Tab-separated table of C-alpha atoms in Angstrom:
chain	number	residue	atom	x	y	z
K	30	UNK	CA	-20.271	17.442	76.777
K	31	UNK	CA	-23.602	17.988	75.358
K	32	UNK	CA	-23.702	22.046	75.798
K	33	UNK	CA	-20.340	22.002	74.323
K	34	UNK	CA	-21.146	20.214	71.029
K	35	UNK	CA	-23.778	22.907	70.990
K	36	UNK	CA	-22.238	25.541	71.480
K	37	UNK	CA	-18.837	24.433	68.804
K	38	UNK	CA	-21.684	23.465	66.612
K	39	UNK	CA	-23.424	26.766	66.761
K	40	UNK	CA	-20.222	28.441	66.634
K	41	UNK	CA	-19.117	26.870	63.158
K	42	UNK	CA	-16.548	24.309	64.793
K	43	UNK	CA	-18.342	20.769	64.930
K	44	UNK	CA	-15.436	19.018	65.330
K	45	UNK	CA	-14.028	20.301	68.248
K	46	UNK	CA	-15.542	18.118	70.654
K	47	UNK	CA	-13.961	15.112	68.942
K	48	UNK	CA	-10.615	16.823	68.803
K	49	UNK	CA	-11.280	17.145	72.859
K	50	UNK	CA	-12.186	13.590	73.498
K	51	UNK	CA	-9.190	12.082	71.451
K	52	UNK	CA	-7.215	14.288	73.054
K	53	UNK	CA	-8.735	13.144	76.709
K	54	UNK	CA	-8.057	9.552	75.498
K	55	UNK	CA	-5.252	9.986	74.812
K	56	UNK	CA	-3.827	11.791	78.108
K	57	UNK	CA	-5.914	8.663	80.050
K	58	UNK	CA	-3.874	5.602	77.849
K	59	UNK	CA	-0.721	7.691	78.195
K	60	UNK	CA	-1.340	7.895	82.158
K	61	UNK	CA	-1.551	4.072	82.212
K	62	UNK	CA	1.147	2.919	79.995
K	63	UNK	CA	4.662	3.241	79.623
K	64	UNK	CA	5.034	6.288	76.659
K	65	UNK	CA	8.428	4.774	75.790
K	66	UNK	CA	8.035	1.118	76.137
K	67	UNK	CA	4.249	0.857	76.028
K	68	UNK	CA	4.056	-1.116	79.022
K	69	UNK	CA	1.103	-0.736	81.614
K	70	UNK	CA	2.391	1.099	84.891
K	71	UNK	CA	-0.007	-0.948	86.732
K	72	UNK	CA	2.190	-4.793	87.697
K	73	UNK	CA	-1.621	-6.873	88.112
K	74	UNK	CA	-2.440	-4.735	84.326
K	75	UNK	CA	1.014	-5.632	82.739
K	76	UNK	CA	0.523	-9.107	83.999
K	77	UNK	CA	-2.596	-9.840	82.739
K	78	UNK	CA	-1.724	-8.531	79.360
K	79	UNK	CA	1.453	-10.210	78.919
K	80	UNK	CA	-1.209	-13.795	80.086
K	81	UNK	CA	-3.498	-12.984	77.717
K	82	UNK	CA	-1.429	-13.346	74.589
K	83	UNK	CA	1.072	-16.103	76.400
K	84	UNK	CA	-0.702	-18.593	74.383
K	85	UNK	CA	-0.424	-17.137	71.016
K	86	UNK	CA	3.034	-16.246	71.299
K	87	UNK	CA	3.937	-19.504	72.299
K	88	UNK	CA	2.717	-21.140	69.299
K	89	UNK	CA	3.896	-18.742	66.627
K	90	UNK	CA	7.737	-19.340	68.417
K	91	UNK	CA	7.336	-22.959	67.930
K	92	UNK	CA	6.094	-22.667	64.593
K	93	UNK	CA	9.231	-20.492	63.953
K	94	UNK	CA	11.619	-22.627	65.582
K	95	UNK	CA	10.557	-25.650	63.382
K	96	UNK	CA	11.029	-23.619	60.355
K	97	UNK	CA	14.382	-22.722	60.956
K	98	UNK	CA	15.451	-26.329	62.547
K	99	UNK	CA	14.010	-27.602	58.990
K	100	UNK	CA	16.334	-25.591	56.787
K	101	UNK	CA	19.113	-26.447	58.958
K	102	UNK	CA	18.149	-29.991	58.824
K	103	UNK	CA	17.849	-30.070	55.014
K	104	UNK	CA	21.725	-27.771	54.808
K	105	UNK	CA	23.180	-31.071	56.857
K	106	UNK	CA	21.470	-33.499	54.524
K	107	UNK	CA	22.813	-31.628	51.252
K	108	UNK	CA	26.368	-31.890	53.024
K	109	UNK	CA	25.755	-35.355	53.798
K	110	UNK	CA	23.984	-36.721	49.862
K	111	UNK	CA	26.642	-34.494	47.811
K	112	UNK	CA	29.519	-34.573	50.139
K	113	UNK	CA	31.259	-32.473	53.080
K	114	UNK	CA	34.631	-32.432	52.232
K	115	UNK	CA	33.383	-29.744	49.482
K	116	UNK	CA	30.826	-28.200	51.577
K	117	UNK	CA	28.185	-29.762	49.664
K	118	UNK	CA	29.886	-28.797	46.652
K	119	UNK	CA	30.563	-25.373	46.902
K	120	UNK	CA	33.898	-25.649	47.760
K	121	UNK	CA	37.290	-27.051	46.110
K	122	UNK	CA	38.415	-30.062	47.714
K	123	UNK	CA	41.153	-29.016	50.379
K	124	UNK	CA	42.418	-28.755	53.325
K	125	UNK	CA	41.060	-25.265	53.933
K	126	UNK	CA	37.544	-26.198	52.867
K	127	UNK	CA	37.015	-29.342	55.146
K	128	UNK	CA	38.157	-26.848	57.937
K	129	UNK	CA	35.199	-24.578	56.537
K	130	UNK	CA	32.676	-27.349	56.104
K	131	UNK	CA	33.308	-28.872	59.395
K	132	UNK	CA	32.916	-25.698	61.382
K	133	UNK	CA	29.988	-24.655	58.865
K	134	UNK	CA	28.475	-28.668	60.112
K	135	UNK	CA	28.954	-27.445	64.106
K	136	UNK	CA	27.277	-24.371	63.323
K	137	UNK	CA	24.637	-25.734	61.648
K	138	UNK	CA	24.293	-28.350	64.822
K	139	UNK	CA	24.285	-25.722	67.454
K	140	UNK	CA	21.898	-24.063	65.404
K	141	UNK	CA	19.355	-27.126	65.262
K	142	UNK	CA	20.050	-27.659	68.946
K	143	UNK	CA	18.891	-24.075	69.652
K	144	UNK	CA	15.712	-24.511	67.821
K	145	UNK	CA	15.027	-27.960	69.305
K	146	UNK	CA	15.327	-26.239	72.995
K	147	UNK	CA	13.175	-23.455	71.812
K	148	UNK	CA	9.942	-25.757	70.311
K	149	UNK	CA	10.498	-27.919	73.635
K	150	UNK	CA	10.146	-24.675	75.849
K	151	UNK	CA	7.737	-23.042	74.045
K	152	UNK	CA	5.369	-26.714	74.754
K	153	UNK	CA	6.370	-27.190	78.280
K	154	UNK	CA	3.660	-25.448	80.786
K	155	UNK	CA	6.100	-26.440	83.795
K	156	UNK	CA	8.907	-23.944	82.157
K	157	UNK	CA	7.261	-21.149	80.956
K	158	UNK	CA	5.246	-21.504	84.233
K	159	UNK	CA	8.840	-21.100	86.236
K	160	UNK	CA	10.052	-18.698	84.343
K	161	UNK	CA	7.002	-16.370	83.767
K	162	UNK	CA	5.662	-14.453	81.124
K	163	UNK	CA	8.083	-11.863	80.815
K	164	UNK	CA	10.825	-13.883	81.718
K	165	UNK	CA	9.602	-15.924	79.133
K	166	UNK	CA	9.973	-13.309	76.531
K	167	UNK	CA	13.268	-12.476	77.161
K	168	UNK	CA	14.470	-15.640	76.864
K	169	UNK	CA	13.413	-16.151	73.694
K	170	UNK	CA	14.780	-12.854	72.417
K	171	UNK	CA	17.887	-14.047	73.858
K	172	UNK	CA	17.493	-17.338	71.814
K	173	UNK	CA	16.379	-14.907	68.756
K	174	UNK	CA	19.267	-13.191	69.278
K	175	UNK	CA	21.876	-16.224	69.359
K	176	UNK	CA	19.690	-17.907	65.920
K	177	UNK	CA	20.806	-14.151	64.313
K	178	UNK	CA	24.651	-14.502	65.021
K	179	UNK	CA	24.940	-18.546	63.941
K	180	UNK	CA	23.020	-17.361	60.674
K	181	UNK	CA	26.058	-15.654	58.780
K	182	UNK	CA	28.288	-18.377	59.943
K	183	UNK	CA	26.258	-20.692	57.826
K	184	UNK	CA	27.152	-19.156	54.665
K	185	UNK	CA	29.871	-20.764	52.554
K	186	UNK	CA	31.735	-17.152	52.490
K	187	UNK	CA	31.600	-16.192	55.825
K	188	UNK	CA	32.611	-19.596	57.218
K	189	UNK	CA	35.704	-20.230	55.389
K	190	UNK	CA	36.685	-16.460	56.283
K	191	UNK	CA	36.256	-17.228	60.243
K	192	UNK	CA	38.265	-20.123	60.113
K	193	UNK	CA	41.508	-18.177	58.297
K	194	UNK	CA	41.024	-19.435	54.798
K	195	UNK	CA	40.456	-16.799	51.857
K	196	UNK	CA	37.053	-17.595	50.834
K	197	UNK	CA	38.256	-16.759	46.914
K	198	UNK	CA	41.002	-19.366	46.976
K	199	UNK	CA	38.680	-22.505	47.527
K	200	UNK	CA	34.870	-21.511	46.449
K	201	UNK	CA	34.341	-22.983	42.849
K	202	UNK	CA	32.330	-19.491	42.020
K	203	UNK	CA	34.118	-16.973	43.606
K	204	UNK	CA	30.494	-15.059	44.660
K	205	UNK	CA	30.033	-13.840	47.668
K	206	UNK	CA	25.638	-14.642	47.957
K	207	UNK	CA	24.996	-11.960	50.144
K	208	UNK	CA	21.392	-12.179	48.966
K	209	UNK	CA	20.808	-15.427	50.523
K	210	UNK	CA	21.766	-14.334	53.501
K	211	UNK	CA	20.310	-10.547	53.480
K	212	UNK	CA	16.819	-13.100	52.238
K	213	UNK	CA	16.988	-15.098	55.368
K	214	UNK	CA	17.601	-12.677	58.134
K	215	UNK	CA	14.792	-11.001	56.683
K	216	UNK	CA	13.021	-13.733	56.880
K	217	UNK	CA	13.452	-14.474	60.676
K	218	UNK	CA	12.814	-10.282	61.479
K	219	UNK	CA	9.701	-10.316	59.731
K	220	UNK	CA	8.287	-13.232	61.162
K	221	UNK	CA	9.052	-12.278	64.558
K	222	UNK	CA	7.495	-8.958	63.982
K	223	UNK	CA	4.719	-10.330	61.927
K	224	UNK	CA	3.994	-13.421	63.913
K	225	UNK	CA	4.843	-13.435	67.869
K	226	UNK	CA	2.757	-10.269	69.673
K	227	UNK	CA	5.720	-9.060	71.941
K	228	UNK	CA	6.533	-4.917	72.465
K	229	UNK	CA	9.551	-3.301	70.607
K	230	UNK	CA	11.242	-3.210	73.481
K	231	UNK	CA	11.761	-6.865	73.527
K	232	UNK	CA	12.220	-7.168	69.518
K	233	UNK	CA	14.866	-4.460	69.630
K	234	UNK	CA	17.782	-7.080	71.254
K	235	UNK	CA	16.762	-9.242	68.136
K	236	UNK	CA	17.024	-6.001	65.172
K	237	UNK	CA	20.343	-4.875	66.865
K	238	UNK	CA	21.751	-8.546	66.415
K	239	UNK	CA	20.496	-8.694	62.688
K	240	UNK	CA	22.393	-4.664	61.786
């Protein structure tokens, strides 16, 4: 290596031998990884790496959880103080929206419930040591996944249209806020791109949902 930094130096190309070296590097991390899903080829490497961050990922999907169990917990008490019939208001009192606000209330149950069984899992060593690291992460894309579809059916709009009744016919402001909802699945892609350290393999289940 030393004779040929000489010589490239000598010759008038210095920086060839650093072009060569990245370009051994490279060939070495691409023979030990995955090039498509940048997984290790090696099971004892991939397992260690997935160990070494188990910790960290853990917390950052508990932290996540919480934050989405406390808006829906704050959307059920705004039901609750200002009244469901009306879907906390939104809605003109009818038959069509209590159908709305009581499938918009399940939603926003099964939607707790999912969060509460994610934050227990991700704090329980003797089920994330059954199911494994990996395992472990695609289960909680799965539960990513299922958070992404109940999201839409949380918005006045989009509720009243599932359940048959024309959204326009019993909203007091006949808006459609697709900016709160565009805002929050933004907000759940970012932070599980920006906070829990899994590949893009497993995140792409979770950006599929959300398109």
């Amino acid at each position: 290596q030393a004779i040929l930094a000489h010589v490239c130096e000598i010759g008038g190309f210095p920086w060839l031998p650093v072009c060569l070296l990245m370009a051994l590097q490279a060939q070495s991390a691409m023979a030990v990884h995955n090039s498509k899903t940048l997984c290790f080829t090696e099971p004892g490497a991939e397992l260690g790496f997935l160990k070494s961050r188990h910790a960290k990922l853990a917390n950052s999907l508990f932290l996540g959880f919480a934050f989405v169990l406390v808006f829906a917990m704050l959307q059920l008490l705004m039901l609750a103080l200002r009244g469901w019939e009306t879907g906390g208001g939104k809605y003109i009192e009818s038959e069509g929206s209590q159908r709305a606000s009581c499938a918009r209330i399940a939603v926003l149950i099964c939607q707790s419930l999912v969060c509460i069984v994610g934050m227990a899992g991700s704090k329980s060593s003797r089920f994330q040591a059954s199911l494994g690291p990996r395992n472990f992460e695609i289960v909680y894309a799965l539960l990513g996944c299922t958070l992404l579809v109940m999201i839409p059916l949380t918005n006045i709009w989009y509720i009243a249209a599932v359940c048959g009744v024309r959204p326009e016919t019993i909203l007091v402001t006949n808006i459609s806020a697709d900016e709160n909802l565009m805002l929050f699945l933004d907000i759940i892609l970012t932070g599980f791109h920006m906070m829990c350290p899994m590949r893009w393999i497993m995140l792409a289940p979770i950006e599929l949902t959300a398109f």
